[in-house]
Every structure is written in structure tokens, then in C-alpha cells.
Amino acid sequence: MPYLRVALDVPLPRLFDYRLDVATAADIGRRVVVPFGTRRLVGVVLEMVEQPAYDVAAIKTAEAVLDDMPTLPAGLLDLFRFCADYYQHPIGQVLHTALPTRFRDPNVFRVAEALHYRAVDVATLLASLPRQAALKLRLAQLLATPRNEAEIRAAGSTAWKTVQVWLDAGLVVAQVQQTVMPSAAVGPPLNDEQAHAVAAITAATGFAAFLVHGITGSGKTEVYLNAIAATLARGQQALVLVPEINLTPQLEGRFRQRFPGVDIVSLNSSVAEGERAAGWVRAARGEAGIVLGTRLAVFTPAPRLGLIVVDEEHDASFKQHDGLRYSARDVAVYRARQAGVPIVLGSATPALESWQNAEAGRYRRLQLTQRAVAGALPPTLHLLSTKRQPLSDGMHARTLAAIGERLARGEQSLVFLNRRGYAPVMHCSECGWMAACTRCSARLTVHLRERQLRCHHCGAEDRLPRVCPGCGNQDMKPLGQGTQRLEDMLAEHFPAARVLRIDRDSTRRKGSFETALKAVHACEVDILVGTQMLAKGHDFPNLTLVAVIGADNGLYSANFRASERLYAQLAQVAGRAGRADKPGEVLLQTDFPEHPLYQALLADDYAFFAAGELAERKLAGFPPFLYQAVLRAEANQLAEALAYLSQAANLAPQSDAVTVWDPVAASMMRLANRERGQLLVQSTARTRLMAFLTEWMAALRAQKPGKVRWALDVDPLEL
């Protein structure tokens, strides 16, 4: 019998040999349960050999071969090997990162038979309702045709519970899911630019990378939907990646409306583990036509893969910052090339790496320069200088006047401030004391309503002090402005207005974010106060004013990507205004109205901005004109972390093509009671850097790090 070579979830970059019982069969890509020391671990078979690499007598026998998930295909295993090599991460940990949680433990997981639910008779169901509440009426109409559980749950927070009651009463029946031909409902007519983009994508044979650069509101999603419809019509599957969970529910609803009867699998951290595993299995079997998810969905098996879409491809959320530190966008491009299928990267503000790839001809750029809704125009942008201007709690007089005008017209306004809490710091004017986190190199944010100080980095909380701990002064004041303070100020200034704050604090409870969005769409809100949660992907037809407060904070960062991120954020939030037939206006308060970034925004010329940024990066020697990796180390004391990094630098192989910089403290030196340092290496040749990292990591893994924890971050976003 052959021996199994198994990838295990352990921090060792190797496979482990196991004996196979004579009565048991196994395949490459199959899950197995094996003994590992005193533990029982789940592994995946990657190789089968006649002769093991170790003494036969010392090799243990695999306990079980599991058949509860489809065998992982060779192409996907090659993708995992690529990630292990490129990101210098143990192959076993790559595999177990990619698998749903239910498949990471030894218990057998059985996927329940997929059921659809339909009303026995819609008229009878409606007649049985004591009151035709909006949700029940919508559900009754929905169940006129068979619907799966995900479609029912998407209808409302209590929809599934209601259907269960109807099921018990015999008003609804459950039936085994029937295979249906994929079809697409008719969407809105495409303009010439959209039609050209769809034609280019659907005509592609084999691998092709398209960068859809469209202004906000230009209908990029319609381009995706039409390209996906063509993919389904060919009998293939589509994989769609979005950067954040908040964008998934509304996009999922739009997909289900466009593709009735198509099995759409939604994969993100808000989906229950069992449901996620079941959806993953349906995708792996080829039953699901569309896989829609956040970054981890890039690893979902799809035997009939025909198209990959990455929406908001510039977003930093596609980068994982712990464990396997991968970029889902970059992995998606590699997977598309590997599978020989087209990939669509969409954004109003593409990442400069993607823009440079388009400039170099590696990607084909498709431009969408006009808004999709007939009569809708991009909003007008005005820069409001705040230098030597009297402000009312941080608000310019013209901003307040513009909000008042919208209130008078029954239109909505969004006041954008990317800072949660009431104020960023509590300060004593007598001795200069400021509330600081004892676990991090950061100030504590004031949350006045909860009477708390909170660290937004490690989550530490403390009570608001009544007196200054430094001098006993009782007259301490919160300095600066956060969304809570802004909400209070606007409610006081416009007492008749309905003000709603949407940030991570106000949407902690499950379903609260969706409820808030529904209130905005129902015009039950006059003034929105929000952070970056509202900056992208949302379509509020009655919102005609966006006011941006505190944008200048983004100019002070030492990160060379700061300007790119600020431009993207401001362009995205500005795009929320005037998306329908009502003209939109954007007011940006700044101390530096002459700054080139703001001038590029004013001209709505991303190409000009990108050209300037790329020229500066080329001159300074920054990505995308060279390639970087950062070795990060953390310990109880910074000296320990830096000492380890110095030792690591001494172990680095000699290479004329790779520069190894000196160890330095991380930009946030202390985080959650651990002190951190980092060591940067870079090269103008990616292949030379990869060869260097492979040799270097082998030398580092042979050393004992002691109490220091270290990790390598390839293509880092943060330095």
C-alpha cells in the first residue's frame, strides 16, 4: 500500500508521512484524520509515495479517511502551493486557512439535502394572514416560486422563522432542489461604455485581466452582472470578491434579483459555520453558479470556473494582516491565469499597482466616464478653506447652510468623519495629561455616552476619570472631534432633523447596519453621520450633499501610500452624492485647499493624480517599481524584538539584488502589551527577492526564536 504525505495545520513547512490501512482507500486532495503527538489532527493528502522519507517502523497509521467534502482538485492544490511558496507560509497552514472551519476538525460534516420552499397556494396564504404586514406580504409573493433558505433569510430578519410557522401549518411545502437552467432577468439598458466593456470581457478566451476604471455611479456592477450572465449561459461558474462584509448583503440581494433560480453561495464571516461549509461544498460540486464573498472566498473550489470579479480592487481589506498574509486580489489574478479565465478588477480609484499594470499593457483598461442613471451627473466639489475661519464645533458656516438647504428641500445629507467616538483624546489643560492606553502606543478615545475611554487598537476600556490623574484638576476636556460629538452637534443645531450615526459602534448588534440602511432608503433620515463604512458601494437616491470633515488628517501620515488611500476614500465618499436625477454637491473642509491631491479631486482627474504619484514613487524607489517584504517581530520588550531582527539580518544570504535595511521599531511600537520591531528587505526583481526569501526563511526556521514571535509579510501595505 502507498504511504500518504499529509499537510497538517502546524507551523512547519513540510509534509508528514503516514501509513494507510490496507482496507482504506485515499486520494490526493482528501481529508484524513491522523495522530500527531498526543493530538488528533485533520490533514489533507498532497502526495502518495511507495517509499516514505523516514524509517518505516516509526511511521504511524492514519486513523480515518473522510469523504464528507469533495476531493480538492489539482488546480486548487497548486494554488495553495503557490501561496505557500510566495508568502513563505507552511503549506499545511495555507490549506487549513482556505478550508471552512467545519472541515478543520475531525468530526464528519454532512451537508443537508438542499431544499426549496414554496407556497401551496399564494391566495390561500395571503387570506390566512390576519394582517398583511409588509414582510409577510413580501414573503408570500416571494414563495410563489420555489426559494432556498438563503433567499428567504435575505428577505428580512424574521423571514425564516415566519416560513417555519407556515411550513408547520401546511401553507408552505419543502421540496428537493431541482436543477434549473441558469437564467438572468432583464436589467437596465447599458450605455455605450458599459456595452463596450461587457463585449470586451465576454469576448475574451483564456486568461485576460481587465481593469474597469469607472467613476462612482457609472454602473460597474451592471458590467459585472452582464458578464456573469454570459458566463452562466456557457455553463460556467463565476467567483465575485468584495472587500467588506457590509457590501455583501446588498450585493447579494441584487444578484438574487437578477439571477432567480441560480444557486448563489455567500461566503463571509457573518454566515453561520454550517451554512458556510454547505455553500462551499455546493460550489465544489459545481452546483452553485455564483460564489460571492470576501477575501477568503478566493480559495473556494469551482470546477467550472469561467470568470473572476474583484470589486473595489484597490481596497486594503483584501490584504490579510495575520496568519497567511495574502492579498486576495493578487491571488485572484494568479488563479485566473492558472485556470485560463478572464478576471475583472473594478474601481473608481484603482490601486497604483493595478494602474501601472494597465499602463504597461499587462491589464486592459476599460473606462466608464459617465453615470449610469440617465440625467445623473457627477457631483460638484467645493473646497472650503478652514484657515482663520470661525468654525462651529468643527463645521464651516457654508457647510451648515448647505445642510439647512437640503432639509428645506426634503433631501438627505451625509457628514463624513473617519473617526469614531466622541473625541480622540481626553486632555487636562493644567498639566497637559492625556489619556493613553497602557497596552498600546496610542491615545484612548473618549466615548462620552458610555462614560468610557476606549482603545480602538486593542479594545481596552476604562472609565472616564472624574479628576486628572496627574494633578487632580476637575476641568478636563475632550479634544478633537469624533462621530458621536458631530452627531450631538448636528442634532442641537438642527433640532427638527432626523440625525443617524452609522459607524462600527452604532452597528455592533446583528442586523443593525441593515436596519439603518433601510431607514436611509425609506427617507426616514435627514442627516447621516458616518465613517468609511458609508464611503463605498451604497446608493442613496435622495442624498444630494456630502460634507467631509477632518480630511487633512490623512495628509500627515508617514506611509507612502497615504495620498493614494486618501484620494480613494474621498473620491468614494464624494460619489455617494447625486447618484439619481438630483444634482449632488460635495463640500470638503481643509486647511490646505491648494494641495495637489485636493486639486486633482477638484478636477476629477484620477489619471493625472496617478501619473504624479507613480512618478514620485519611481524616483523614490517605492512599489510598484520594486518589491518588498517585512520581517516583523514582537516580544515583551522592544530590545528583545530588535535583537532578534539583528540576528535575522546577519543570517540573510548575500545578494547584490536585495537590500536589507536595519531593524527599527514599528510605527505603533506597542500593541496589546507586546512591543514590535520590523526589518525591511526590497529588490527591483521579484524573482530575485523570492529566491532570497526562500533561503532566508529556511535559515530563520532553523533558529530558536525564544520568546520572540516573528512573521514575514510579503508585499506589505503597512510599514
XYZ file of C-alpha atoms in Angstrom:
719
model
C 0.000 0.000 0.000
C 1.277 3.543 -0.730
C 2.189 5.945 2.032
C 0.375 9.247 2.441
C 2.183 12.579 2.572
C -0.127 14.841 4.550
C -0.270 18.630 5.070
C -1.093 19.465 8.703
C -2.051 22.660 10.486
C 1.333 23.068 12.202
C 3.969 25.834 11.790
C 6.383 23.596 9.889
C 6.943 23.935 6.112
C 6.860 20.225 5.336
C 4.576 17.245 4.776
C 4.201 14.299 7.164
C 4.233 10.623 6.216
C 1.528 8.200 7.364
C 0.762 4.571 6.704
C -2.568 3.710 5.090
C -4.616 0.857 6.443
C -4.996 -1.991 3.961
C -8.802 -1.736 3.974
C -8.832 2.035 3.439
C -8.653 3.986 0.168
C -7.471 7.569 -0.152
C -6.971 10.103 -2.913
C -4.810 13.192 -3.257
C -6.858 16.141 -2.017
C -8.825 14.069 0.512
C -9.191 14.902 4.228
C -7.662 12.449 6.685
C -7.529 12.195 10.482
C -4.054 11.339 11.787
C -2.288 11.066 15.155
C 0.235 13.845 15.796
C 1.959 13.547 19.139
C -0.832 13.407 21.694
C -3.324 15.076 19.380
C -5.629 14.008 16.565
C -5.307 16.393 13.641
C -7.064 16.832 10.326
C -4.776 16.861 7.330
C -5.060 16.868 3.551
C -3.303 14.287 1.407
C -0.964 16.038 -1.045
C 1.155 13.119 -2.211
C 1.158 9.315 -2.236
C 4.516 7.531 -2.355
C 5.675 3.921 -2.404
C 8.595 4.588 -0.098
C 8.405 7.089 2.789
C 11.140 9.590 3.583
C 11.570 8.194 7.112
C 12.047 4.865 8.860
C 9.006 2.693 8.095
C 8.854 1.430 11.669
C 8.407 4.963 13.024
C 5.525 5.864 10.716
C 2.058 5.917 12.275
C -1.176 4.842 10.617
C -3.822 7.306 9.516
C -6.943 6.875 11.646
C -9.582 7.724 9.059
C -10.096 8.970 5.524
C -13.062 11.366 5.399
C -15.378 11.674 2.409
C -17.622 14.482 3.678
C -16.229 17.055 1.271
C -15.312 16.810 -2.424
C -11.699 15.941 -3.135
C -9.693 19.132 -3.578
C -8.815 19.404 -7.294
C -5.225 19.512 -8.528
C -5.541 23.119 -9.702
C -6.600 24.323 -6.278
C -3.789 22.369 -4.599
C -1.358 24.084 -6.985
C -2.829 27.437 -5.910
C -2.179 26.533 -2.264
C 1.404 25.560 -3.107
C 1.890 28.892 -4.861
C 0.655 30.762 -1.774
C 2.923 28.700 0.475
C 5.942 29.499 -1.711
C 5.171 33.139 -2.449
C 4.079 34.175 1.037
C 6.616 31.853 2.733
C 3.930 30.170 4.831
C 3.701 26.474 5.802
C 1.610 24.567 3.255
C -0.485 22.879 5.956
C -1.471 26.222 7.453
C -2.282 27.584 3.990
C -4.650 24.669 3.401
C -6.370 24.979 6.746
C -6.777 28.727 6.294
C -8.545 28.061 2.999
C -10.894 25.365 4.298
C -14.175 26.254 6.071
C -13.963 25.920 9.861
C -16.169 22.811 9.893
C -13.568 20.967 7.809
C -10.701 21.844 10.142
C -11.795 19.403 12.863
C -12.013 15.590 12.833
C -15.809 15.436 13.013
C -17.640 14.351 9.880
C -19.765 17.106 8.347
C -22.756 16.039 6.307
C -24.370 18.575 4.012
C -28.132 18.509 4.367
C -30.054 17.978 1.160
C -30.748 21.362 -0.399
C -34.435 22.224 -0.130
C -36.588 24.828 -1.796
C -39.746 26.211 -0.211
C -42.901 27.364 -1.967
C -46.415 28.369 -1.038
C -49.070 25.684 -1.623
C -51.334 28.444 -2.860
C -50.396 32.124 -2.672
C -54.020 33.296 -2.480
C -54.705 30.939 0.444
C -51.550 32.088 2.164
C -52.494 35.755 1.806
C -56.032 35.065 3.032
C -54.636 33.380 6.134
C -52.738 36.471 7.205
C -54.560 38.390 9.959
C -52.751 41.482 8.814
C -50.810 41.781 5.622
C -47.664 43.144 7.215
C -45.069 44.286 4.708
C -42.676 41.408 5.395
C -45.373 38.704 5.290
C -46.847 40.101 2.107
C -43.402 40.207 0.515
C -42.710 36.643 1.676
C -45.995 35.341 0.288
C -45.209 36.847 -3.106
C -41.634 35.543 -2.930
C -42.830 31.981 -2.284
C -44.964 31.934 -5.407
C -41.904 30.193 -6.911
C -39.555 27.811 -5.050
C -36.947 29.632 -2.946
C -33.988 28.334 -0.987
C -33.206 29.177 2.637
C -30.659 31.872 1.793
C -33.159 33.722 -0.423
C -35.801 33.572 2.330
C -33.422 34.795 5.049
C -32.378 37.681 2.817
C -35.984 38.926 2.821
C -35.868 40.017 6.469
C -34.600 39.245 9.947
C -37.731 37.218 10.905
C -38.459 35.794 7.448
C -37.092 32.304 8.095
C -38.991 31.988 11.391
C -42.222 33.030 9.648
C -41.749 30.444 6.889
C -41.161 27.721 9.518
C -44.559 28.591 11.067
C -46.214 28.377 7.641
C -44.420 25.087 6.986
C -45.839 23.578 10.199
C -49.295 24.831 9.258
C -49.111 23.194 5.817
C -49.270 26.526 3.989
C -45.739 26.065 2.636
C -44.088 22.870 1.384
C -40.414 21.909 1.161
C -39.086 20.085 -1.853
C -35.716 18.806 -3.009
C -33.888 21.389 -5.061
C -34.334 20.830 -8.755
C -31.621 21.599 -11.256
C -32.624 24.627 -13.285
C -31.111 26.223 -16.310
C -29.289 29.383 -15.292
C -31.082 32.474 -16.436
C -30.831 36.192 -15.926
C -33.622 38.711 -15.500
C -33.582 41.714 -17.780
C -31.507 44.553 -16.355
C -31.461 48.244 -17.228
C -30.214 49.140 -20.709
C -26.457 49.661 -20.935
C -24.901 52.854 -22.222
C -22.224 52.662 -24.918
C -19.302 52.496 -22.475
C -20.892 49.728 -20.427
C -21.805 47.758 -23.534
C -18.231 48.080 -24.829
C -16.840 46.816 -21.517
C -19.210 43.836 -21.415
C -18.416 42.950 -25.039
C -14.669 43.027 -24.352
C -14.950 40.807 -21.266
C -17.318 38.247 -22.789
C -15.211 38.003 -25.964
C -12.080 37.046 -24.003
C -10.838 33.494 -24.464
C -8.390 32.195 -21.902
C -6.725 34.426 -19.340
C -7.224 38.167 -19.678
C -7.106 40.847 -16.982
C -9.473 43.810 -17.313
C -9.248 46.934 -15.172
C -12.691 48.570 -15.198
C -11.991 52.162 -14.209
C -15.339 53.842 -13.733
C -16.348 56.930 -11.836
C -18.648 56.365 -8.866
C -22.175 55.650 -10.062
C -21.010 54.676 -13.562
C -22.634 51.238 -13.348
C -19.642 48.952 -12.814
C -21.920 46.437 -11.090
C -24.103 46.249 -14.215
C -20.987 45.401 -16.208
C -20.240 42.587 -13.746
C -23.823 41.290 -13.861
C -23.916 41.157 -17.655
C -20.518 39.450 -17.831
C -21.672 36.918 -15.219
C -24.888 36.273 -17.155
C -22.812 35.365 -20.212
C -20.621 33.106 -18.038
C -23.649 31.254 -16.630
C -25.102 30.875 -20.104
C -21.927 28.995 -21.089
C -22.497 26.591 -18.192
C -19.650 28.040 -16.127
C -19.318 29.431 -12.596
C -18.437 32.964 -11.505
C -16.422 33.994 -8.429
C -17.093 37.520 -7.128
C -14.959 39.081 -4.377
C -15.940 42.172 -2.376
C -13.730 43.837 0.246
C -16.076 44.066 3.235
C -18.980 42.190 4.804
C -21.077 45.378 4.798
C -21.172 45.325 0.999
C -22.174 41.658 0.755
C -25.886 41.688 1.793
C -26.972 44.435 -0.600
C -24.901 42.993 -3.445
C -26.268 39.517 -2.717
C -29.818 40.876 -2.886
C -29.097 42.457 -6.238
C -27.571 39.231 -7.561
C -30.531 37.127 -6.409
C -32.939 39.535 -8.050
C -31.021 39.376 -11.330
C -30.409 35.610 -11.290
C -33.578 33.933 -9.947
C -33.209 30.194 -9.608
C -29.413 30.283 -9.736
C -27.690 28.828 -6.673
C -25.741 31.752 -5.209
C -23.344 30.944 -2.374
C -22.448 33.770 0.017
C -19.193 33.238 1.919
C -18.176 35.718 4.622
C -17.627 35.746 8.372
C -21.241 36.729 9.104
C -22.518 33.441 7.627
C -23.007 30.606 10.141
C -20.270 27.958 10.010
C -22.594 25.159 8.919
C -24.188 27.252 6.187
C -20.776 28.378 5.003
C -19.473 24.804 4.809
C -22.607 23.684 2.948
C -22.252 26.510 0.432
C -18.563 25.717 -0.030
C -19.477 22.091 -0.812
C -22.132 23.145 -3.348
C -19.555 25.339 -5.075
C -17.022 22.491 -5.047
C -19.583 20.149 -6.619
C -20.288 22.686 -9.342
C -23.892 23.145 -8.182
C -23.538 26.836 -7.241
C -23.437 29.137 -10.241
C -22.121 32.183 -8.371
C -19.802 32.393 -5.371
C -19.964 35.800 -3.674
C -17.662 36.516 -0.753
C -14.920 38.408 0.988
C -11.195 37.700 0.670
C -11.179 34.077 1.908
C -13.661 33.135 -0.848
C -10.789 33.351 -3.359
C -9.855 29.797 -2.301
C -13.321 28.301 -2.957
C -13.278 25.288 -5.303
C -15.158 25.854 -8.564
C -14.724 23.067 -11.124
C -16.452 25.056 -13.890
C -14.837 28.420 -13.130
C -15.327 30.822 -16.022
C -14.946 34.340 -14.585
C -13.485 36.111 -11.542
C -14.611 39.601 -10.479
C -12.859 41.695 -7.816
C -14.970 44.708 -6.876
C -13.271 47.751 -5.295
C -9.969 46.074 -6.123
C -7.944 48.871 -4.521
C -9.365 48.213 -1.051
C -6.883 47.365 1.701
C -9.391 44.870 3.162
C -8.277 42.359 0.532
C -4.971 42.057 2.398
C -4.817 39.650 5.361
C -2.647 41.021 8.180
C -2.086 37.907 10.288
C -1.543 34.194 9.733
C -1.284 33.704 5.981
C -0.621 37.322 4.972
C -2.016 37.112 1.455
C -3.605 39.616 -0.904
C -6.894 38.169 -2.179
C -6.744 40.428 -5.243
C -3.274 39.198 -6.215
C -4.185 35.561 -5.517
C -7.310 36.031 -7.663
C -5.192 37.258 -10.582
C -2.879 34.257 -10.218
C -5.856 31.892 -10.019
C -7.403 33.379 -13.164
C -4.124 32.938 -15.025
C -3.790 29.384 -13.693
C -7.369 28.478 -14.705
C -7.171 30.295 -18.046
C -10.206 32.529 -17.403
C -10.750 36.300 -17.543
C -10.627 38.420 -14.391
C -12.292 41.804 -13.929
C -10.828 44.288 -11.443
C -13.177 47.205 -10.827
C -12.674 50.516 -9.043
C -13.239 54.249 -9.309
C -9.753 54.692 -7.847
C -7.622 51.689 -8.856
C -4.608 50.683 -6.801
C -1.492 52.225 -8.292
C -0.072 48.715 -8.794
C -3.085 47.874 -10.971
C -2.909 51.210 -12.761
C 0.760 50.619 -13.567
C -0.077 47.133 -14.875
C -2.613 48.744 -17.205
C -0.078 51.376 -18.282
C 2.419 48.595 -19.036
C -0.157 46.664 -21.078
C -0.467 43.708 -18.702
C -4.082 44.683 -17.958
C -6.614 46.088 -20.400
C -8.230 49.258 -19.087
C -11.949 49.797 -19.730
C -13.191 53.325 -18.991
C -16.630 54.300 -17.667
C -16.718 58.087 -17.612
C -20.439 58.815 -17.240
C -23.014 57.962 -14.614
C -25.316 55.067 -15.442
C -28.595 56.721 -14.416
C -29.927 58.901 -17.212
C -29.592 62.557 -16.294
C -27.324 61.890 -13.301
C -24.090 63.866 -13.283
C -21.005 63.636 -11.067
C -21.352 65.915 -8.032
C -19.746 69.324 -7.956
C -16.863 69.596 -5.477
C -16.040 72.719 -3.478
C -13.021 73.168 -1.210
C -13.833 75.155 1.925
C -10.749 76.733 3.449
C -10.813 76.471 7.241
C -7.712 78.619 7.772
C -8.515 81.535 10.040
C -12.208 80.756 9.665
C -14.552 80.687 12.656
C -15.919 77.142 12.937
C -18.940 75.909 14.858
C -17.761 72.676 16.548
C -15.554 71.996 13.543
C -18.217 72.861 10.969
C -17.808 75.612 8.381
C -20.690 78.105 8.133
C -21.218 77.207 4.482
C -21.443 73.503 5.376
C -24.169 74.206 7.934
C -26.022 76.404 5.459
C -25.875 73.697 2.769
C -27.304 71.116 5.184
C -30.104 73.541 6.019
C -30.909 73.956 2.326
C -31.229 70.172 1.905
C -33.514 69.957 4.896
C -35.746 72.610 3.376
C -35.905 70.652 0.106
C -36.527 67.284 1.783
C -33.160 65.914 0.640
C -30.543 63.990 2.603
C -27.032 64.965 3.655
C -24.024 62.881 4.665
C -21.430 64.337 7.021
C -18.317 62.195 6.749
C -15.734 61.995 9.528
C -13.483 58.956 9.633
C -13.049 58.978 13.395
C -15.252 57.045 15.806
C -16.145 58.051 19.344
C -16.831 61.460 20.841
C -13.274 62.803 20.739
C -9.837 61.305 20.002
C -8.334 62.273 23.372
C -9.160 63.411 26.914
C -6.882 66.268 27.927
C -6.024 68.223 31.070
C -5.258 71.863 30.290
C -3.482 72.367 33.623
C -0.709 69.746 33.467
C -1.034 68.513 29.860
C -2.028 64.937 30.813
C -3.668 62.909 28.035
C -5.425 59.585 28.472
C -3.185 56.893 26.973
C -3.614 53.150 26.543
C -1.366 51.177 28.904
C -1.224 48.304 26.395
C -0.580 50.230 23.168
C 1.314 53.230 21.839
C -1.952 55.082 21.339
C -4.332 57.533 22.986
C -7.653 56.395 24.414
C -10.723 57.605 22.542
C -13.473 59.315 24.512
C -16.906 57.627 24.324
C -18.912 60.164 26.289
C -22.328 58.492 26.248
C -20.921 55.302 27.712
C -18.677 57.326 30.077
C -15.723 55.307 28.812
C -12.243 55.633 27.369
C -11.537 53.013 24.695
C -8.509 51.892 22.738
C -9.500 51.340 19.129
C -6.449 49.127 18.609
C -6.552 46.510 21.374
C -10.083 47.056 22.704
C -9.033 48.050 26.241
C -11.638 50.089 28.143
C -11.520 52.332 31.209
C -13.914 54.662 32.987
C -13.816 58.359 32.324
C -11.791 59.863 35.199
C -13.559 62.496 37.286
C -10.313 64.304 38.007
C -6.957 64.451 36.252
C -4.728 61.575 37.440
C -1.744 63.887 37.047
C -2.752 66.976 39.017
C -6.302 66.466 40.317
C -7.812 69.103 38.002
C -11.581 68.618 37.685
C -11.940 70.606 34.469
C -10.707 68.114 31.864
C -11.937 68.425 28.297
C -12.224 66.110 25.292
C -10.081 67.407 22.434
C -10.924 66.988 18.787
C -13.989 65.595 17.137
C -15.472 62.155 16.562
C -18.717 60.946 15.027
C -20.557 60.930 18.371
C -19.695 64.585 19.017
C -20.633 65.504 15.464
C -23.977 63.730 15.842
C -24.750 65.664 19.052
C -23.750 68.982 17.489
C -25.932 68.455 14.383
C -28.915 67.343 16.473
C -28.568 70.524 18.531
C -28.107 72.780 15.502
C -30.983 71.196 13.545
C -33.466 70.118 16.254
C -36.179 69.166 13.754
C -33.851 66.978 11.678
C -33.626 63.204 11.976
C -29.919 62.523 12.520
C -28.498 58.996 12.248
C -24.926 57.953 13.019
C -23.522 54.879 11.269
C -20.157 53.605 12.435
C -18.731 50.464 13.991
C -20.010 51.449 17.438
C -23.601 52.130 16.392
C -23.870 48.938 14.307
C -22.474 46.358 16.721
C -25.756 44.474 17.118
C -26.587 41.932 14.447
C -28.827 43.364 11.759
C -28.425 46.968 12.966
C -26.453 48.036 9.895
C -29.071 46.651 7.503
C -31.833 48.317 9.558
C -30.013 51.655 9.358
C -29.607 51.384 5.586
C -33.308 50.609 5.161
C -34.162 53.730 7.176
C -31.979 55.823 4.855
C -33.570 54.342 1.729
C -37.037 54.902 3.194
C -36.142 58.610 3.662
C -36.610 58.287 7.429
C -33.241 60.009 7.924
C -32.347 63.609 7.071
C -28.689 63.790 8.116
C -26.283 60.851 8.084
C -23.105 60.965 10.146
C -20.667 58.233 9.245
C -17.198 56.820 8.791
C -15.665 54.815 5.952
C -18.469 52.250 6.371
C -20.540 54.600 4.211
C -17.809 55.578 1.773
C -18.332 52.949 -0.900
C -20.892 50.767 -2.568
C -24.025 52.436 -1.200
C -26.653 54.027 -3.398
C -28.899 56.603 -1.690
C -31.033 58.264 -4.391
C -32.199 61.145 -2.166
C -28.730 62.018 -0.830
C -27.512 65.170 -2.554
C -24.904 66.602 -0.176
C -21.673 65.138 1.199
C -19.661 67.198 3.676
C -16.186 65.911 4.555
C -14.686 66.880 7.914
C -11.133 66.183 9.054
C -9.738 65.002 5.709
C -6.409 66.746 6.391
C -5.531 64.092 8.978
C -4.731 61.754 6.099
C -2.008 64.107 4.838
C 0.109 63.738 7.978
C 0.831 60.019 7.658
C 4.397 58.801 7.115
C 3.137 55.899 4.968
C 3.990 56.444 1.292
C 0.522 55.076 0.404
C -1.267 57.758 2.443
C -2.074 60.049 -0.512
C -3.379 57.147 -2.601
C -5.632 55.994 0.246
C -6.917 59.481 0.994
C -7.733 60.169 -2.664
C -9.588 56.846 -2.903
C -11.523 57.461 0.287
C -12.554 60.988 -0.669
C -13.490 60.024 -4.224
C -15.583 57.131 -2.921
C -17.466 59.151 -0.316
C -17.972 62.028 -2.774
C -19.590 59.524 -5.112
C -22.488 58.993 -2.684
C -23.943 62.388 -3.660
C -26.305 62.929 -6.587
C -26.463 59.340 -7.852
C -30.024 59.736 -9.173
C -31.614 62.618 -11.068
C -30.949 65.197 -8.341
C -27.667 67.130 -8.608
C -25.082 66.370 -5.952
C -22.640 68.623 -4.124
C -19.525 67.800 -2.100
C -18.022 70.201 0.431
C -14.518 69.373 1.604
C -13.233 71.325 4.588
C -9.457 71.742 4.569
C -6.610 73.930 5.777
C -4.759 73.201 2.524
C -7.070 73.872 -0.440
C -4.048 74.341 -2.712
C -2.719 70.825 -2.032
C -2.181 68.854 -5.308
C -4.311 65.958 -4.050
C -7.316 68.209 -3.491
C -6.740 69.939 -6.816
C -6.761 66.563 -8.602
C -10.025 65.719 -6.819
C -11.447 69.082 -7.845
C -10.634 68.311 -11.481
C -11.949 64.716 -11.090
C -8.774 63.558 -12.829
C -7.550 60.294 -11.332
C -5.232 59.687 -14.291
C -3.384 62.936 -13.519
C -3.168 62.058 -9.834
C -1.936 58.519 -10.563
C 0.700 59.755 -13.014
C 2.086 62.166 -10.410
C 2.107 59.563 -7.637
C 3.780 56.955 -9.840
C 6.447 59.419 -10.929
C 7.232 60.201 -7.278
C 7.365 56.525 -6.337
C 9.659 55.684 -9.218
C 12.001 58.485 -8.210
C 11.932 57.487 -4.520
C 12.141 53.743 -5.158
C 8.775 52.539 -3.868
C 6.303 49.917 -5.119
C 5.198 49.182 -7.773
C 8.732 49.827 -9.067
C 10.297 47.483 -6.565
C 9.160 44.598 -4.377
C 9.196 44.472 -0.598
C 8.899 42.094 2.322
C 8.918 42.924 6.021
C 10.085 40.641 8.809
C 8.038 41.578 11.872
C 8.980 40.577 15.418
C 7.270 41.146 18.756
C 8.357 40.488 22.328
C 7.747 41.722 25.868
C 10.458 44.355 25.362
C 11.416 46.202 22.190
C 15.100 45.422 22.780
C 14.353 41.693 22.515
C 12.498 42.136 19.231
C 15.252 44.321 17.740
C 17.965 41.906 18.916
C 16.196 39.060 17.156
C 15.844 41.122 13.974
C 19.553 41.984 14.082
C 20.335 38.279 14.350
C 17.973 37.617 11.431
C 19.748 40.271 9.340
C 23.065 38.509 9.987
C 21.535 35.253 8.691
C 20.327 36.893 5.466
C 22.028 35.492 2.343
C 24.310 37.816 0.447
C 22.674 39.221 -2.676
C 23.538 42.213 -4.826
C 19.889 42.351 -5.937
C 18.329 42.575 -2.465
C 18.699 45.381 0.071
C 18.382 44.528 3.770
C 17.626 47.560 5.945
C 18.378 47.970 9.641
C 15.816 46.855 12.240
C 13.570 49.637 13.532
C 10.598 49.964 15.870
C 7.195 49.525 14.236
C 5.120 52.660 13.617
C 2.927 51.534 16.514
C 5.658 50.201 18.739
C 3.433 48.731 21.454
C 0.230 46.803 20.726
C -1.713 44.695 23.236
C 1.201 44.578 25.695
C 3.706 43.416 23.093
C 6.476 45.600 21.684
C 7.205 45.349 17.996
C 10.038 45.860 15.558
C 10.448 45.286 11.841
C 13.095 44.675 9.209
C 12.527 45.713 5.584
C 14.017 43.924 2.573
C 13.439 45.001 -1.004
C 14.518 44.364 -4.568
C 13.785 45.603 -8.072
C 13.442 41.971 -9.236
C 10.575 39.897 -7.842
C 12.187 36.548 -8.732
C 15.445 37.516 -7.016
C 13.544 38.596 -3.906
C 11.580 35.317 -3.829
C 14.767 33.254 -4.097
C 16.332 35.342 -1.316
C 13.294 34.882 0.958
C 13.213 31.115 0.430
C 16.844 30.736 1.526
C 16.460 33.255 4.358
C 13.324 31.674 5.807
C 14.987 28.247 5.852
C 17.825 29.739 7.920
C 15.429 31.527 10.286
C 13.290 28.442 10.892
C 16.410 26.532 11.890
C 16.940 29.004 14.767
C 15.172 29.080 18.115
C 13.434 32.467 18.478
C 12.998 32.155 22.256
C 10.147 34.342 23.480
C 10.085 36.388 20.282
C 7.222 35.844 17.826
C 8.032 36.627 14.219
C 6.277 36.605 10.848
C 7.097 37.540 7.289
C 4.825 39.906 5.355
C 5.345 39.796 1.576
C 4.062 42.822 -0.380
C 3.174 44.678 2.836
C 0.666 47.519 2.865
C 1.854 48.873 6.209
C 5.445 49.804 7.077
